[in-house]
């Protein structure tokens, strides 16, 4: 049984010739915010789904409340990517840096219009699909708004070919994130560089995707940054994930806490 408000999408996730099930989770009624994949252990014509696996980004479970995941090769590099709406109405793009049979996601960007504004319904979890709406050879975004409020369907035309990486410049370079050491007892040093002023948020997640703390959340000027992250003595030893959001770029790194 999946969680409330789950949104399904069918895709051959592990490229074994059988349809698998992807679904978002609500995270509001005792569940998680994870995006899950249920692999088909039956036949393609008669699917049987085993236990789920949380899809990760940077090693940490993807944490989007009321996620509405879909799978398309959005940047036209031959690899399937993950795209999802969330409860805040934004659309997140996770480019695949692995393979089609074993996707790997290291970061995400919020999709924007040509003018740089975030694509959003302003209310809640947009349901999204991609189709060559105007038949010009590229993928356009078809966007369903949350029904109880607006319920409109929009089309965002892709203005140039071949894909979103060129079209909207949403993929920005790594901002030289460094977290040392990766095995710690109580403190980690976080260093990064901002090419321009932006809002920065640092989140700490447990190994099961639960948000532990948000020690940084605010506007920062450009330049090199240094931050010492102290871990509460009450935290149990194990694996934790440090996620940094800078503008529309997100990167996650794993650390191990010892006692």
PDB file of C-alpha atoms in Angstrom:
ATOM      1  CA  UNK A   1       0.000   0.000   0.000  1.00  0.00           C
ATOM      2  CA  UNK A   2       1.352   3.441  -0.940  1.00  0.00           C
ATOM      3  CA  UNK A   3       0.791   6.651   1.011  1.00  0.00           C
ATOM      4  CA  UNK A   4      -2.040   9.179   0.661  1.00  0.00           C
ATOM      5  CA  UNK A   5      -2.039  11.527  -2.388  1.00  0.00           C
ATOM      6  CA  UNK A   6       0.437   9.284  -4.204  1.00  0.00           C
ATOM      7  CA  UNK A   7       0.872  10.075  -7.898  1.00  0.00           C
ATOM      8  CA  UNK A   8       1.879   7.098 -10.108  1.00  0.00           C
ATOM      9  CA  UNK A   9       4.017   6.984 -13.248  1.00  0.00           C
ATOM     10  CA  UNK A  10       4.876   3.873 -15.274  1.00  0.00           C
ATOM     11  CA  UNK A  11       8.415   3.414 -16.620  1.00  0.00           C
ATOM     12  CA  UNK A  12      10.846   0.546 -17.232  1.00  0.00           C
ATOM     13  CA  UNK A  13      13.133   1.880 -14.518  1.00  0.00           C
ATOM     14  CA  UNK A  14      15.812  -0.850 -14.589  1.00  0.00           C
ATOM     15  CA  UNK A  15      15.585  -1.512 -18.342  1.00  0.00           C
ATOM     16  CA  UNK A  16      14.661  -5.193 -17.969  1.00  0.00           C
ATOM     17  CA  UNK A  17      11.801  -4.977 -20.466  1.00  0.00           C
ATOM     18  CA  UNK A  18       9.073  -4.824 -17.789  1.00  0.00           C
ATOM     19  CA  UNK A  19       6.996  -1.863 -16.645  1.00  0.00           C
ATOM     20  CA  UNK A  20       7.800  -0.555 -13.141  1.00  0.00           C
ATOM     21  CA  UNK A  21       5.876   1.846 -10.901  1.00  0.00           C
ATOM     22  CA  UNK A  22       7.147   5.225  -9.670  1.00  0.00           C
ATOM     23  CA  UNK A  23       5.144   7.169  -7.129  1.00  0.00           C
ATOM     24  CA  UNK A  24       5.390  10.274  -4.975  1.00  0.00           C
ATOM     25  CA  UNK A  25       4.368  10.368  -1.339  1.00  0.00           C
ATOM     26  CA  UNK A  26       2.368  12.897   0.666  1.00  0.00           C
ATOM     27  CA  UNK A  27       4.499  12.887   3.833  1.00  0.00           C
ATOM     28  CA  UNK A  28       1.541  14.301   5.786  1.00  0.00           C
ATOM     29  CA  UNK A  29      -0.034  11.282   7.461  1.00  0.00           C
ATOM     30  CA  UNK A  30       2.847   9.364   8.936  1.00  0.00           C
ATOM     31  CA  UNK A  31       4.556   8.638   5.634  1.00  0.00           C
ATOM     32  CA  UNK A  32       7.685  10.051   4.041  1.00  0.00           C
ATOM     33  CA  UNK A  33       8.284  12.663   1.341  1.00  0.00           C
ATOM     34  CA  UNK A  34      10.281  10.209  -0.737  1.00  0.00           C
ATOM     35  CA  UNK A  35       9.911   9.395  -4.421  1.00  0.00           C
ATOM     36  CA  UNK A  36       9.668   5.613  -4.651  1.00  0.00           C
ATOM     37  CA  UNK A  37      10.126   2.982  -7.332  1.00  0.00           C
ATOM     38  CA  UNK A  38       8.393  -0.398  -7.154  1.00  0.00           C
ATOM     39  CA  UNK A  39      10.203  -2.816  -9.476  1.00  0.00           C
ATOM     40  CA  UNK A  40       8.094  -5.309 -11.402  1.00  0.00           C
ATOM     41  CA  UNK A  41       9.047  -8.835 -10.310  1.00  0.00           C
ATOM     42  CA  UNK A  42       6.281 -10.411 -12.375  1.00  0.00           C
ATOM     43  CA  UNK A  43       5.728 -10.224 -16.121  1.00  0.00           C
ATOM     44  CA  UNK A  44       5.271  -7.153 -18.299  1.00  0.00           C
ATOM     45  CA  UNK A  45       1.748  -8.276 -19.159  1.00  0.00           C
ATOM     46  CA  UNK A  46       0.948  -9.174 -15.513  1.00  0.00           C
ATOM     47  CA  UNK A  47       2.977  -6.870 -13.218  1.00  0.00           C
ATOM     48  CA  UNK A  48       3.776  -7.895  -9.656  1.00  0.00           C
ATOM     49  CA  UNK A  49       5.451  -5.235  -7.555  1.00  0.00           C
ATOM     50  CA  UNK A  50       7.878  -5.982  -4.755  1.00  0.00           C
ATOM     51  CA  UNK A  51       8.905  -3.718  -1.909  1.00  0.00           C
ATOM     52  CA  UNK A  52       9.774  -0.144  -2.838  1.00  0.00           C
ATOM     53  CA  UNK A  53      13.143   1.601  -3.049  1.00  0.00           C
ATOM     54  CA  UNK A  54      13.510   5.310  -2.351  1.00  0.00           C
ATOM     55  CA  UNK A  55      15.047   7.141  -5.315  1.00  0.00           C
ATOM     56  CA  UNK A  56      18.058   9.140  -4.131  1.00  0.00           C
ATOM     57  CA  UNK A  57      19.805  12.348  -5.129  1.00  0.00           C
ATOM     58  CA  UNK A  58      23.392  12.761  -4.019  1.00  0.00           C
ATOM     59  CA  UNK A  59      22.976   9.613  -1.930  1.00  0.00           C
ATOM     60  CA  UNK A  60      20.011  10.952   0.070  1.00  0.00           C
ATOM     61  CA  UNK A  61      16.353  10.058  -0.547  1.00  0.00           C
ATOM     62  CA  UNK A  62      14.611  12.701  -2.657  1.00  0.00           C
ATOM     63  CA  UNK A  63      12.582  14.795  -0.231  1.00  0.00           C
ATOM     64  CA  UNK A  64       9.614  16.411  -2.020  1.00  0.00           C
ATOM     65  CA  UNK A  65       6.258  16.550  -0.281  1.00  0.00           C
ATOM     66  CA  UNK A  66       3.367  15.385  -2.512  1.00  0.00           C
ATOM     67  CA  UNK A  67       5.835  14.621  -5.301  1.00  0.00           C
ATOM     68  CA  UNK A  68       4.393  14.011  -8.774  1.00  0.00           C
ATOM     69  CA  UNK A  69       7.289  12.262 -10.588  1.00  0.00           C
ATOM     70  CA  UNK A  70       7.607  11.668 -14.329  1.00  0.00           C
ATOM     71  CA  UNK A  71      10.486  10.292 -16.429  1.00  0.00           C
ATOM     72  CA  UNK A  72      11.687  11.824 -19.714  1.00  0.00           C
ATOM     73  CA  UNK A  73      15.021  12.465 -21.427  1.00  0.00           C
ATOM     74  CA  UNK A  74      14.599  16.182 -20.873  1.00  0.00           C
ATOM     75  CA  UNK A  75      18.087  17.394 -21.796  1.00  0.00           C
ATOM     76  CA  UNK A  76      18.363  15.089 -24.830  1.00  0.00           C
ATOM     77  CA  UNK A  77      21.563  13.327 -23.748  1.00  0.00           C
ATOM     78  CA  UNK A  78      20.160   9.831 -24.281  1.00  0.00           C
ATOM     79  CA  UNK A  79      19.527   9.247 -20.555  1.00  0.00           C
ATOM     80  CA  UNK A  80      16.161   9.313 -18.829  1.00  0.00           C
ATOM     81  CA  UNK A  81      15.793  12.089 -16.263  1.00  0.00           C
ATOM     82  CA  UNK A  82      13.433  12.551 -13.330  1.00  0.00           C
ATOM     83  CA  UNK A  83      11.115  15.563 -13.132  1.00  0.00           C
ATOM     84  CA  UNK A  84       8.624  16.217 -10.339  1.00  0.00           C
ATOM     85  CA  UNK A  85       6.243  18.788  -8.972  1.00  0.00           C
ATOM     86  CA  UNK A  86       5.922  19.331  -5.217  1.00  0.00           C
ATOM     87  CA  UNK A  87       3.491  20.750  -2.659  1.00  0.00           C
ATOM     88  CA  UNK A  88       4.829  24.299  -3.166  1.00  0.00           C
ATOM     89  CA  UNK A  89       3.907  24.225  -6.847  1.00  0.00           C
ATOM     90  CA  UNK A  90       7.439  24.143  -8.312  1.00  0.00           C
ATOM     91  CA  UNK A  91       8.798  21.748 -10.950  1.00  0.00           C
ATOM     92  CA  UNK A  92      12.169  20.106 -10.169  1.00  0.00           C
ATOM     93  CA  UNK A  93      14.513  18.615 -12.782  1.00  0.00           C
ATOM     94  CA  UNK A  94      16.940  15.834 -11.771  1.00  0.00           C
ATOM     95  CA  UNK A  95      19.433  15.161 -14.634  1.00  0.00           C
ATOM     96  CA  UNK A  96      20.646  11.572 -14.846  1.00  0.00           C
ATOM     97  CA  UNK A  97      24.427  11.164 -14.619  1.00  0.00           C
ATOM     98  CA  UNK A  98      24.316   7.359 -14.474  1.00  0.00           C
ATOM     99  CA  UNK A  99      22.812   4.995 -17.030  1.00  0.00           C
ATOM    100  CA  UNK A 100      19.295   4.203 -18.199  1.00  0.00           C
ATOM    101  CA  UNK A 101      19.389   0.891 -16.329  1.00  0.00           C
ATOM    102  CA  UNK A 102      20.787   2.432 -13.140  1.00  0.00           C
ATOM    103  CA  UNK A 103      19.934   6.166 -12.971  1.00  0.00           C
ATOM    104  CA  UNK A 104      22.083   8.401 -10.745  1.00  0.00           C
ATOM    105  CA  UNK A 105      21.016  11.878  -9.638  1.00  0.00           C
ATOM    106  CA  UNK A 106      23.516  14.286  -8.068  1.00  0.00           C
ATOM    107  CA  UNK A 107      21.514  17.524  -7.968  1.00  0.00           C
ATOM    108  CA  UNK A 108      18.383  19.280  -9.146  1.00  0.00           C
ATOM    109  CA  UNK A 109      17.191  22.567 -10.590  1.00  0.00           C
ATOM    110  CA  UNK A 110      13.800  24.240 -10.501  1.00  0.00           C
ATOM    111  CA  UNK A 111      12.508  24.761 -14.033  1.00  0.00           C
ATOM    112  CA  UNK A 112      12.138  28.366 -15.173  1.00  0.00           C
ATOM    113  CA  UNK A 113      10.658  30.306 -18.043  1.00  0.00           C
ATOM    114  CA  UNK A 114      12.873  32.084 -20.576  1.00  0.00           C
ATOM    115  CA  UNK A 115      12.698  35.206 -18.409  1.00  0.00           C
ATOM    116  CA  UNK A 116      14.062  33.340 -15.378  1.00  0.00           C
ATOM    117  CA  UNK A 117      10.824  33.089 -13.364  1.00  0.00           C
ATOM    118  CA  UNK A 118      10.179  29.761 -11.658  1.00  0.00           C
ATOM    119  CA  UNK A 119       7.450  27.681 -13.282  1.00  0.00           C
ATOM    120  CA  UNK A 120       4.812  27.243 -10.578  1.00  0.00           C
ATOM    121  CA  UNK A 121       1.076  27.005 -10.068  1.00  0.00           C
ATOM    122  CA  UNK A 122       1.526  28.952  -6.809  1.00  0.00           C
ATOM    123  CA  UNK A 123      -0.642  26.508  -4.897  1.00  0.00           C
ATOM    124  CA  UNK A 124       0.268  22.832  -4.798  1.00  0.00           C
ATOM    125  CA  UNK A 125       1.707  19.782  -6.560  1.00  0.00           C
ATOM    126  CA  UNK A 126       1.519  20.444 -10.321  1.00  0.00           C
ATOM    127  CA  UNK A 127       0.906  17.324 -12.374  1.00  0.00           C
ATOM    128  CA  UNK A 128       3.284  17.472 -15.319  1.00  0.00           C
ATOM    129  CA  UNK A 129       3.940  15.700 -18.606  1.00  0.00           C
ATOM    130  CA  UNK A 130       6.077  16.452 -21.642  1.00  0.00           C
ATOM    131  CA  UNK A 131       4.948  16.302 -25.260  1.00  0.00           C
ATOM    132  CA  UNK A 132       5.922  17.921 -28.556  1.00  0.00           C
ATOM    133  CA  UNK A 133       2.805  20.101 -28.366  1.00  0.00           C
ATOM    134  CA  UNK A 134       3.614  22.333 -31.348  1.00  0.00           C
ATOM    135  CA  UNK A 135       5.386  19.539 -33.311  1.00  0.00           C
ATOM    136  CA  UNK A 136       8.654  21.436 -33.752  1.00  0.00           C
ATOM    137  CA  UNK A 137      10.859  18.529 -32.656  1.00  0.00           C
ATOM    138  CA  UNK A 138      11.371  19.328 -28.972  1.00  0.00           C
ATOM    139  CA  UNK A 139       9.599  18.576 -25.688  1.00  0.00           C
ATOM    140  CA  UNK A 140       7.066  21.067 -24.315  1.00  0.00           C
ATOM    141  CA  UNK A 141       5.766  21.101 -20.744  1.00  0.00           C
ATOM    142  CA  UNK A 142       2.083  20.303 -20.144  1.00  0.00           C
ATOM    143  CA  UNK A 143       1.163  21.482 -16.671  1.00  0.00           C
ATOM    144  CA  UNK A 144      -1.972  20.648 -14.649  1.00  0.00           C
ATOM    145  CA  UNK A 145      -2.812  22.935 -11.716  1.00  0.00           C
ATOM    146  CA  UNK A 146      -4.232  21.717  -8.408  1.00  0.00           C
ATOM    147  CA  UNK A 147      -7.916  21.039  -9.098  1.00  0.00           C
ATOM    148  CA  UNK A 148      -9.619  22.253  -5.876  1.00  0.00           C
ATOM    149  CA  UNK A 149      -8.217  25.760  -6.488  1.00  0.00           C
ATOM    150  CA  UNK A 150      -7.676  26.526 -10.178  1.00  0.00           C
ATOM    151  CA  UNK A 151      -7.758  23.277 -12.120  1.00  0.00           C
ATOM    152  CA  UNK A 152      -6.330  24.863 -15.276  1.00  0.00           C
ATOM    153  CA  UNK A 153      -4.088  23.100 -17.793  1.00  0.00           C
ATOM    154  CA  UNK A 154      -1.145  25.090 -19.188  1.00  0.00           C
ATOM    155  CA  UNK A 155       1.385  24.496 -21.943  1.00  0.00           C
ATOM    156  CA  UNK A 156       4.922  25.910 -21.664  1.00  0.00           C
ATOM    157  CA  UNK A 157       6.449  25.833 -25.143  1.00  0.00           C
ATOM    158  CA  UNK A 158      10.095  24.850 -25.494  1.00  0.00           C
ATOM    159  CA  UNK A 159      11.501  27.720 -27.528  1.00  0.00           C
ATOM    160  CA  UNK A 160      14.585  26.154 -29.112  1.00  0.00           C
ATOM    161  CA  UNK A 161      15.987  22.752 -29.960  1.00  0.00           C
ATOM    162  CA  UNK A 162      17.406  20.353 -28.767  1.00  0.00           C
ATOM    163  CA  UNK A 163      16.486  20.541 -25.070  1.00  0.00           C
ATOM    164  CA  UNK A 164      16.101  22.252 -21.775  1.00  0.00           C
ATOM    165  CA  UNK A 165      19.827  22.389 -20.989  1.00  0.00           C
ATOM    166  CA  UNK A 166      20.382  24.847 -23.853  1.00  0.00           C
ATOM    167  CA  UNK A 167      16.962  26.430 -23.875  1.00  0.00           C
ATOM    168  CA  UNK A 168      16.654  27.887 -20.422  1.00  0.00           C
ATOM    169  CA  UNK A 169      20.168  27.692 -18.964  1.00  0.00           C
ATOM    170  CA  UNK A 170      18.805  25.993 -15.871  1.00  0.00           C
ATOM    171  CA  UNK A 171      21.861  23.790 -15.360  1.00  0.00           C
ATOM    172  CA  UNK A 172      24.526  25.761 -13.507  1.00  0.00           C
ATOM    173  CA  UNK A 173      27.998  24.625 -12.605  1.00  0.00           C
ATOM    174  CA  UNK A 174      28.977  23.051  -9.310  1.00  0.00           C
ATOM    175  CA  UNK A 175      29.728  25.696  -6.680  1.00  0.00           C
ATOM    176  CA  UNK A 176      32.825  23.887  -5.373  1.00  0.00           C
ATOM    177  CA  UNK A 177      31.105  22.362  -2.374  1.00  0.00           C
ATOM    178  CA  UNK A 178      33.469  20.737   0.111  1.00  0.00           C
ATOM    179  CA  UNK A 179      32.535  19.036   3.390  1.00  0.00           C
ATOM    180  CA  UNK A 180      35.412  17.822   5.580  1.00  0.00           C
ATOM    181  CA  UNK A 181      35.947  15.467   7.186  1.00  0.00           C
ATOM    182  CA  UNK A 182      33.377  12.969   5.891  1.00  0.00           C
ATOM    183  CA  UNK A 183      33.757  10.843   9.013  1.00  0.00           C
ATOM    184  CA  UNK A 184      33.183  12.978  12.106  1.00  0.00           C
ATOM    185  CA  UNK A 185      32.475  12.815  15.822  1.00  0.00           C
ATOM    186  CA  UNK A 186      30.752  16.164  16.342  1.00  0.00           C
ATOM    187  CA  UNK A 187      31.667  18.792  13.729  1.00  0.00           C
ATOM    188  CA  UNK A 188      32.063  19.195   9.954  1.00  0.00           C
ATOM    189  CA  UNK A 189      33.527  22.069   7.956  1.00  0.00           C
ATOM    190  CA  UNK A 190      31.445  23.218   4.963  1.00  0.00           C
ATOM    191  CA  UNK A 191      33.047  25.361   2.262  1.00  0.00           C
ATOM    192  CA  UNK A 192      31.539  26.575  -1.004  1.00  0.00           C
ATOM    193  CA  UNK A 193      31.719  29.419  -3.502  1.00  0.00           C
ATOM    194  CA  UNK A 194      28.813  31.553  -4.721  1.00  0.00           C
ATOM    195  CA  UNK A 195      29.244  33.072  -8.165  1.00  0.00           C
ATOM    196  CA  UNK A 196      26.520  35.610  -7.414  1.00  0.00           C
ATOM    197  CA  UNK A 197      24.368  36.683  -4.426  1.00  0.00           C
ATOM    198  CA  UNK A 198      21.574  34.218  -3.705  1.00  0.00           C
ATOM    199  CA  UNK A 199      19.530  32.510  -1.014  1.00  0.00           C
ATOM    200  CA  UNK A 200      21.329  29.568   0.620  1.00  0.00           C
ATOM    201  CA  UNK A 201      19.769  26.785   2.659  1.00  0.00           C
ATOM    202  CA  UNK A 202      21.643  23.954   4.394  1.00  0.00           C
ATOM    203  CA  UNK A 203      19.564  20.939   5.451  1.00  0.00           C
ATOM    204  CA  UNK A 204      20.686  17.915   7.466  1.00  0.00           C
ATOM    205  CA  UNK A 205      18.868  14.633   6.831  1.00  0.00           C
ATOM    206  CA  UNK A 206      19.037  11.261   8.539  1.00  0.00           C
ATOM    207  CA  UNK A 207      19.707   8.106   6.541  1.00  0.00           C
ATOM    208  CA  UNK A 208      15.948   7.452   6.183  1.00  0.00           C
ATOM    209  CA  UNK A 209      15.293  10.917   4.723  1.00  0.00           C
ATOM    210  CA  UNK A 210      13.981  12.693   7.845  1.00  0.00           C
ATOM    211  CA  UNK A 211      14.922  16.375   8.172  1.00  0.00           C
ATOM    212  CA  UNK A 212      17.081  16.815  11.296  1.00  0.00           C
ATOM    213  CA  UNK A 213      17.991  20.511  11.136  1.00  0.00           C
ATOM    214  CA  UNK A 214      18.271  23.577   8.897  1.00  0.00           C
ATOM    215  CA  UNK A 215      21.255  25.466  10.339  1.00  0.00           C
ATOM    216  CA  UNK A 216      21.483  27.958   7.422  1.00  0.00           C
ATOM    217  CA  UNK A 217      18.568  29.579   5.605  1.00  0.00           C
ATOM    218  CA  UNK A 218      19.059  33.084   4.233  1.00  0.00           C
ATOM    219  CA  UNK A 219      20.473  35.467   1.660  1.00  0.00           C
ATOM    220  CA  UNK A 220      24.258  35.491   1.113  1.00  0.00           C
ATOM    221  CA  UNK A 221      26.564  37.669  -0.953  1.00  0.00           C
ATOM    222  CA  UNK A 222      28.841  36.173  -3.622  1.00  0.00           C
ATOM    223  CA  UNK A 223      32.282  34.799  -2.774  1.00  0.00           C
ATOM    224  CA  UNK A 224      33.861  31.991  -0.783  1.00  0.00           C
ATOM    225  CA  UNK A 225      31.898  30.767   2.251  1.00  0.00           C
ATOM    226  CA  UNK A 226      32.884  28.776   5.339  1.00  0.00           C
ATOM    227  CA  UNK A 227      30.530  27.243   7.906  1.00  0.00           C
ATOM    228  CA  UNK A 228      31.081  24.891  10.864  1.00  0.00           C
ATOM    229  CA  UNK A 229      28.268  22.403  11.344  1.00  0.00           C
ATOM    230  CA  UNK A 230      27.957  21.060  14.889  1.00  0.00           C
ATOM    231  CA  UNK A 231      26.092  17.810  15.524  1.00  0.00           C
ATOM    232  CA  UNK A 232      23.846  17.371  18.557  1.00  0.00           C
ATOM    233  CA  UNK A 233      25.247  14.876  21.071  1.00  0.00           C
ATOM    234  CA  UNK A 234      21.809  13.261  21.193  1.00  0.00           C
ATOM    235  CA  UNK A 235      22.063  12.090  17.563  1.00  0.00           C
ATOM    236  CA  UNK A 236      22.777   8.408  17.098  1.00  0.00           C
ATOM    237  CA  UNK A 237      25.860   7.295  15.133  1.00  0.00           C
ATOM    238  CA  UNK A 238      25.275   6.531  11.487  1.00  0.00           C
ATOM    239  CA  UNK A 239      25.030   8.037   8.025  1.00  0.00           C
ATOM    240  CA  UNK A 240      23.670  11.573   7.532  1.00  0.00           C
ATOM    241  CA  UNK A 241      23.244  13.747   4.446  1.00  0.00           C
ATOM    242  CA  UNK A 242      24.110  17.434   4.107  1.00  0.00           C
ATOM    243  CA  UNK A 243      22.073  19.158   1.417  1.00  0.00           C
ATOM    244  CA  UNK A 244      22.899  22.680   0.225  1.00  0.00           C
ATOM    245  CA  UNK A 245      20.478  24.701  -1.913  1.00  0.00           C
ATOM    246  CA  UNK A 246      21.936  27.800  -3.569  1.00  0.00           C
ATOM    247  CA  UNK A 247      19.517  29.565  -5.871  1.00  0.00           C
ATOM    248  CA  UNK A 248      18.081  26.885  -8.160  1.00  0.00           C
ATOM    249  CA  UNK A 249      20.978  24.453  -7.646  1.00  0.00           C
ATOM    250  CA  UNK A 250      20.996  21.662  -5.056  1.00  0.00           C
ATOM    251  CA  UNK A 251      23.840  19.359  -4.046  1.00  0.00           C
ATOM    252  CA  UNK A 252      23.944  16.639  -1.392  1.00  0.00           C
ATOM    253  CA  UNK A 253      26.901  14.940   0.285  1.00  0.00           C
ATOM    254  CA  UNK A 254      27.074  12.051   2.732  1.00  0.00           C
ATOM    255  CA  UNK A 255      28.916  11.992   6.049  1.00  0.00           C
ATOM    256  CA  UNK A 256      29.296   9.377   8.777  1.00  0.00           C
ATOM    257  CA  UNK A 257      28.804  10.318  12.416  1.00  0.00           C
ATOM    258  CA  UNK A 258      30.803   8.384  15.008  1.00  0.00           C
ATOM    259  CA  UNK A 259      30.703   8.595  18.795  1.00  0.00           C
TER     260      UNK A 259
END
